[in-house]
PDB file of C-alpha atoms in Angstrom:
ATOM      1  CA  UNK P1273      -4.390 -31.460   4.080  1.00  0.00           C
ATOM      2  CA  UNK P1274      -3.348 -28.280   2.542  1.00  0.00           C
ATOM      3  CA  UNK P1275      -3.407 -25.309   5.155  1.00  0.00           C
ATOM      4  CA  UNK P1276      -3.251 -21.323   4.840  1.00  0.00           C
ATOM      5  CA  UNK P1277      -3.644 -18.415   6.676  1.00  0.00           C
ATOM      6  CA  UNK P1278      -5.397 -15.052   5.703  1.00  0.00           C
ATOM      7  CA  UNK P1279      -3.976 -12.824   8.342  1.00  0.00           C
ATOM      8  CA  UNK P1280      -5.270  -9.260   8.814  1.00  0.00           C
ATOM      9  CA  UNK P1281      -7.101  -6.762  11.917  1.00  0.00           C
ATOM     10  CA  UNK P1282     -10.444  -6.924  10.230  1.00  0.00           C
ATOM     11  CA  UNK P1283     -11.855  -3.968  12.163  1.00  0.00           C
ATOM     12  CA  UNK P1284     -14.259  -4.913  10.284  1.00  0.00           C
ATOM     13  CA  UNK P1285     -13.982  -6.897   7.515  1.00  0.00           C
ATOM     14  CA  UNK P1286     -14.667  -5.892   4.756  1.00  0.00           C
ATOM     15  CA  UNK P1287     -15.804  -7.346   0.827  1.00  0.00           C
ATOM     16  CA  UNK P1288     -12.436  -7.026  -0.438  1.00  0.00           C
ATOM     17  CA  UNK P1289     -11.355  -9.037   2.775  1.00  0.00           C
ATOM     18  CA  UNK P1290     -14.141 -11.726   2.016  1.00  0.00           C
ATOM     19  CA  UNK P1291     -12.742 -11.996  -1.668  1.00  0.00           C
ATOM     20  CA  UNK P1292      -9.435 -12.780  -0.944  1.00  0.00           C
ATOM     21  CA  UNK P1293     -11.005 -15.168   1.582  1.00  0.00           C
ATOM     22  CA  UNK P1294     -13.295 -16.825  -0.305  1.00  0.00           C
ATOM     23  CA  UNK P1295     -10.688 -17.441  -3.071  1.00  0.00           C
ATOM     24  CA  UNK P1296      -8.362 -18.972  -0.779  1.00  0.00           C
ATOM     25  CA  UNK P1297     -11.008 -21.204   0.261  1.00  0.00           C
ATOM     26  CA  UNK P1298     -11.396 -22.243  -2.999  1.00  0.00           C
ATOM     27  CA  UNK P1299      -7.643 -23.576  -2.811  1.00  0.00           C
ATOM     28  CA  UNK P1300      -6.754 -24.541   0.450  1.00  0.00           C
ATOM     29  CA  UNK P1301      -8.749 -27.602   2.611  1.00  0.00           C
ATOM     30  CA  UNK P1302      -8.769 -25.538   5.210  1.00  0.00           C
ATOM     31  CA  UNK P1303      -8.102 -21.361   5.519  1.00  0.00           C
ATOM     32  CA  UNK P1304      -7.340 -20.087   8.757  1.00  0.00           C
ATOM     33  CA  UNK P1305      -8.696 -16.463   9.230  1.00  0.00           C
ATOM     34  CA  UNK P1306      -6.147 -14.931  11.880  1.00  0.00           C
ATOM     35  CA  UNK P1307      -7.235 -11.791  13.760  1.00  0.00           C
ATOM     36  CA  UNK P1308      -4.443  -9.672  14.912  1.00  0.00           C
ATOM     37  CA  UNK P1309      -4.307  -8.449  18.569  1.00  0.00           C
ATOM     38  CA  UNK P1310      -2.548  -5.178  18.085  1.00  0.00           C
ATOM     39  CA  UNK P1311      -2.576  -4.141  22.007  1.00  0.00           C
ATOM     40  CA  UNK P1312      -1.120  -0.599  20.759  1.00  0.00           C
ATOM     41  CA  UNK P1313      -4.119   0.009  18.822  1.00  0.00           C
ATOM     42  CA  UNK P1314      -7.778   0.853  19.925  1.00  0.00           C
ATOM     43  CA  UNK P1315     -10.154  -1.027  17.292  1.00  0.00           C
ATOM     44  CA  UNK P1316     -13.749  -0.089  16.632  1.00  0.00           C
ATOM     45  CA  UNK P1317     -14.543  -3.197  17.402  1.00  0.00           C
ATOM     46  CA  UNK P1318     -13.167  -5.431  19.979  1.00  0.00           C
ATOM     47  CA  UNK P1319     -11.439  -8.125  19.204  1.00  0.00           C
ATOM     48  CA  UNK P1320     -14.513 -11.100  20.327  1.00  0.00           C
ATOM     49  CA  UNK P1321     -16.357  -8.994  17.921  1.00  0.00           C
ATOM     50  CA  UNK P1322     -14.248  -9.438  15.228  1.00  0.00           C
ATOM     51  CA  UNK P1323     -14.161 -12.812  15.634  1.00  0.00           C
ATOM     52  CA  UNK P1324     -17.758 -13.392  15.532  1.00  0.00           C
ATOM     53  CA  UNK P1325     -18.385 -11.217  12.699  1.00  0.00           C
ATOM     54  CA  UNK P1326     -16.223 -13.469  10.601  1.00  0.00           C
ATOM     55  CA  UNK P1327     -17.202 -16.353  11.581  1.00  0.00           C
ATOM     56  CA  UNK P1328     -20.827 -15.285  10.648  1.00  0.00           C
ATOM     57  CA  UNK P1329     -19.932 -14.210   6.907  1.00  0.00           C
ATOM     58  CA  UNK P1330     -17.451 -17.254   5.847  1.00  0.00           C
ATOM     59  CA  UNK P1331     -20.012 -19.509   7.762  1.00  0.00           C
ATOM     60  CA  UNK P1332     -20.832 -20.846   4.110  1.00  0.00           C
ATOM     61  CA  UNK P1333     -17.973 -21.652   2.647  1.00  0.00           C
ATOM     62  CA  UNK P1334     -17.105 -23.769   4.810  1.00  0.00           C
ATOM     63  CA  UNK P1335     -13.316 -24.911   5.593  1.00  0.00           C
ATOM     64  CA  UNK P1336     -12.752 -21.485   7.657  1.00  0.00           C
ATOM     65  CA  UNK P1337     -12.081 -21.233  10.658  1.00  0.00           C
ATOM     66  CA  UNK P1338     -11.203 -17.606  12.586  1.00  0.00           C
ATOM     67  CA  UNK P1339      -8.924 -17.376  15.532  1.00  0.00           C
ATOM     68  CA  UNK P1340      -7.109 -14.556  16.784  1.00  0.00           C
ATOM     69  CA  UNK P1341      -3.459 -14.074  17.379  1.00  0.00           C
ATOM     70  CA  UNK P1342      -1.528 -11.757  19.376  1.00  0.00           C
ATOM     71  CA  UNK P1343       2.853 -12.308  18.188  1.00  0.00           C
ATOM     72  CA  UNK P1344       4.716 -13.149  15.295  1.00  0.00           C
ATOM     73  CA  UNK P1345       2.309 -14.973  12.599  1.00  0.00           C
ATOM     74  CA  UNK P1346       5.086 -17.592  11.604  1.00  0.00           C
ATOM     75  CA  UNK P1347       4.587 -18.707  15.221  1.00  0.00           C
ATOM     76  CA  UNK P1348       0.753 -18.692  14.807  1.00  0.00           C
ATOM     77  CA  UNK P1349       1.770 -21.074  11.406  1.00  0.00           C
ATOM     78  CA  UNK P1350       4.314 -23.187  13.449  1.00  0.00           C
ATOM     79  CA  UNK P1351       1.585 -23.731  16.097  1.00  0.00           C
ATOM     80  CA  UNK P1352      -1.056 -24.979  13.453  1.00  0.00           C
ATOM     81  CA  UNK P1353       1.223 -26.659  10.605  1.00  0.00           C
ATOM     82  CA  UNK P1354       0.160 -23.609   8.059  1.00  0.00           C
ATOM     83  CA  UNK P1355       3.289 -23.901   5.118  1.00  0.00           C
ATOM     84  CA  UNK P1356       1.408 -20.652   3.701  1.00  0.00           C
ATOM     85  CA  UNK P1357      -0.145 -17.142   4.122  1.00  0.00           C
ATOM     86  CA  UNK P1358      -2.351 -15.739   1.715  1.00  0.00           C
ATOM     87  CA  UNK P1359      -2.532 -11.967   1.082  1.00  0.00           C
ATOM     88  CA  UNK P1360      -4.418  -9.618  -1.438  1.00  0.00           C
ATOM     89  CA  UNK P1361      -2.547  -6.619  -3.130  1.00  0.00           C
ATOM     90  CA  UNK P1362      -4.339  -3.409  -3.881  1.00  0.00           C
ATOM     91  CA  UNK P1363      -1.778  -1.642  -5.331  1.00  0.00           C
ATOM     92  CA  UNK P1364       1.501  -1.730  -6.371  1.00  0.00           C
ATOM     93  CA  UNK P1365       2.229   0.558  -2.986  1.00  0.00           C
ATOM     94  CA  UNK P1366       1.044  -2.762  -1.023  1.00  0.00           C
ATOM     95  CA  UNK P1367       3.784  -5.036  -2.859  1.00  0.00           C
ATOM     96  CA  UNK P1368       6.709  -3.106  -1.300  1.00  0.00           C
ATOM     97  CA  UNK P1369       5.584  -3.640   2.101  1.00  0.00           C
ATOM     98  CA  UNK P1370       4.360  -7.410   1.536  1.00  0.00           C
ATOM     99  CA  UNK P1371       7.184  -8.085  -0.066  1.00  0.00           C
ATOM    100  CA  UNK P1372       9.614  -7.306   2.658  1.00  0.00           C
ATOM    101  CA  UNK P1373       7.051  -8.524   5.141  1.00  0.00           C
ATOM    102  CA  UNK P1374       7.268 -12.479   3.062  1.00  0.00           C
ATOM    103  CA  UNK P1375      10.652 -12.669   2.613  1.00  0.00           C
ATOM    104  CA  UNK P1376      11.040 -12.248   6.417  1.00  0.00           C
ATOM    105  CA  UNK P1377       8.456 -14.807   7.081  1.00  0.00           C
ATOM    106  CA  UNK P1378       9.735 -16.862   5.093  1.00  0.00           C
ATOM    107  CA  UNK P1379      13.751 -16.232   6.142  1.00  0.00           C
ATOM    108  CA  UNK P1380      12.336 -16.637   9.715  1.00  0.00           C
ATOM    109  CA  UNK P1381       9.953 -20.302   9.530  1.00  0.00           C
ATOM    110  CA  UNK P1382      10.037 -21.410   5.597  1.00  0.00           C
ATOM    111  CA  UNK P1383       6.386 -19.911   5.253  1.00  0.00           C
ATOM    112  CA  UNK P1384       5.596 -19.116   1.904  1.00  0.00           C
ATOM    113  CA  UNK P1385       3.327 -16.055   0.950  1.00  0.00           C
ATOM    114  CA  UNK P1386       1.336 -15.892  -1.620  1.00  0.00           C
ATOM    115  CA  UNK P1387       0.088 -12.661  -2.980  1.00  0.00           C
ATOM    116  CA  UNK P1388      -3.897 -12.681  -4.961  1.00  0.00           C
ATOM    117  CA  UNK P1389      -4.622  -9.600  -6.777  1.00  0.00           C
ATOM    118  CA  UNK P1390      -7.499  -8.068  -5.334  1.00  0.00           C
ATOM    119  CA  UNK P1391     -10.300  -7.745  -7.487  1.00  0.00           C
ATOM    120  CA  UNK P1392     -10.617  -4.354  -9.095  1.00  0.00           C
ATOM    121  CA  UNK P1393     -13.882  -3.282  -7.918  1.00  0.00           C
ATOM    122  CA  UNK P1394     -11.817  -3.673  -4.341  1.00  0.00           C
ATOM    123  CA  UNK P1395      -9.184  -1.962  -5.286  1.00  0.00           C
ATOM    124  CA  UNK P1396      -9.147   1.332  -3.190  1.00  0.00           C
ATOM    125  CA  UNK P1397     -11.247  -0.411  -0.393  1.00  0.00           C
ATOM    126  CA  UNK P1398      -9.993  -0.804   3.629  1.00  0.00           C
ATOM    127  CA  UNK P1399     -11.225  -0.636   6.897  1.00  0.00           C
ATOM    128  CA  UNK P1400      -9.888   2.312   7.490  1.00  0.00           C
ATOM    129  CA  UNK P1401     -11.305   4.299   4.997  1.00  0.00           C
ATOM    130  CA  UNK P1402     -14.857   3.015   5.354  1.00  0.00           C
ATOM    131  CA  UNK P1403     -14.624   3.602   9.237  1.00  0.00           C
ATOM    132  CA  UNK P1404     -13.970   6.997   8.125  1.00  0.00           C
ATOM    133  CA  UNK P1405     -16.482   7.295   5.171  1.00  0.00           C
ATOM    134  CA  UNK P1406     -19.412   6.005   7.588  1.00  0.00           C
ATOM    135  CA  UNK P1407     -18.507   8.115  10.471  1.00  0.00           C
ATOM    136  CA  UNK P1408     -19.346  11.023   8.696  1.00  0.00           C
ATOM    137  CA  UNK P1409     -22.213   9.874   7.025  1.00  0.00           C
ATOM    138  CA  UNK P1410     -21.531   7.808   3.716  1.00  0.00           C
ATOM    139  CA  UNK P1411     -23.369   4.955   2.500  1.00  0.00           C
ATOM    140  CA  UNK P1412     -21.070   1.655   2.992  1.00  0.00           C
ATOM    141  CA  UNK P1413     -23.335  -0.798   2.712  1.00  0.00           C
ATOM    142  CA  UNK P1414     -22.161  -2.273  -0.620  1.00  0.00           C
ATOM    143  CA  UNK P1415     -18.547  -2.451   0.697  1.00  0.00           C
ATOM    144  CA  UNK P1416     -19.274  -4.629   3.640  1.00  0.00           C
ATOM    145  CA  UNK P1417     -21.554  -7.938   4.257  1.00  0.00           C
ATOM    146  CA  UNK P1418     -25.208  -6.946   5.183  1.00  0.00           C
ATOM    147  CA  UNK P1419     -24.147  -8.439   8.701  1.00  0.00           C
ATOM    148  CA  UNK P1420     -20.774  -5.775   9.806  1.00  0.00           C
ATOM    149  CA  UNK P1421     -22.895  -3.163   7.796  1.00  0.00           C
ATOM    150  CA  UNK P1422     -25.399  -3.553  10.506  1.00  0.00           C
ATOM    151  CA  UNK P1423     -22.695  -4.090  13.062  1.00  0.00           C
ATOM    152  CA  UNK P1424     -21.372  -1.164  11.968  1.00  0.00           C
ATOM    153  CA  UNK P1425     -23.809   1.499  11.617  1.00  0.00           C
ATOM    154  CA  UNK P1426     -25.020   0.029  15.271  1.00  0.00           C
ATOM    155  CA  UNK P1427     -21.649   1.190  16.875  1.00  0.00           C
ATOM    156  CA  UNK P1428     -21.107   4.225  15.680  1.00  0.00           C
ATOM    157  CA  UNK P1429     -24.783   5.311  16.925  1.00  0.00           C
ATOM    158  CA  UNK P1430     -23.542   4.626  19.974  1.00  0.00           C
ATOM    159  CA  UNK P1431     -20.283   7.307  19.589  1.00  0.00           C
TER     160      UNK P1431
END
């Protein structure tokens, strides 16, 4: 059975999240979704949240399933047999980072990465930035499944 992982914080996830995920499904048997636990770091959304939220929007495709994970993700791999993680590039800036970030995963467990380029019209999208664009007003709704839209716009009502 081929295995991968799509790591990430998804706070929340986003379409650009759901593209790389939904490609990966078409590869893999089965595509582990991984939610970081950053303990450091305050999310929007807690972590159970998260988790649900996922679930909910790759609920069709399939052969996803969504954990969390708090530690090193080679360990998280080791743990489930997963040879490889799949990750989308934005940019050239992302490569740099990713880069270093697979050859240690791979130096550390024999995980290999493999890199999808994200699909232009997701180019320039993150969490962060539409946190940050609907906190102040903007419309988000076609960056983010009808479902974490609503999630979404429900939460920060309540800031």
């Amino acid at each position: 059975m081929r295995r991968a992982v799509c790591p990430g914080s998804f706070d929340p996830i986003t379409n650009g999240h759901l593209d790389i995920i939904a490609r990966a499904s078409r590869l893999y048997d089965v595509v582990h979704v991984a939610v970081m636990i950053n303990q450091s770091k305050k999310g929007l959304f807690a972590v159970e949240e998260r988790l649900e939220l996922i679930r909910e929007v790759t609920a069709d495709l399939g052969n996803v399933e969504v954990e969390s994970f708090h530690g090193l993700l080679v360990d998280f791999c080791k743990q489930r047999d997963i040879p490889a993680i799949v990750k989308g590039l934005r940019a050239v800036s992302d490569f740099d980072y990713e880069l270093q970030m697979a050859q240690m995963s791979n130096g550390l467990s024999g995980v290999e990465t493999l890199f999808v380029p994200t699909n232009p019209t997701y180019s320039f999208l993150s969490s962060s930035l539409v946190k940050e664009v609907a906190t102040w007003g903007g419309d988000v709704s076609h960056l983010l499944p009808a479902a974490v839209h609503e999630a979404l716009v429900a939460r920060l009502a309540q800031k």
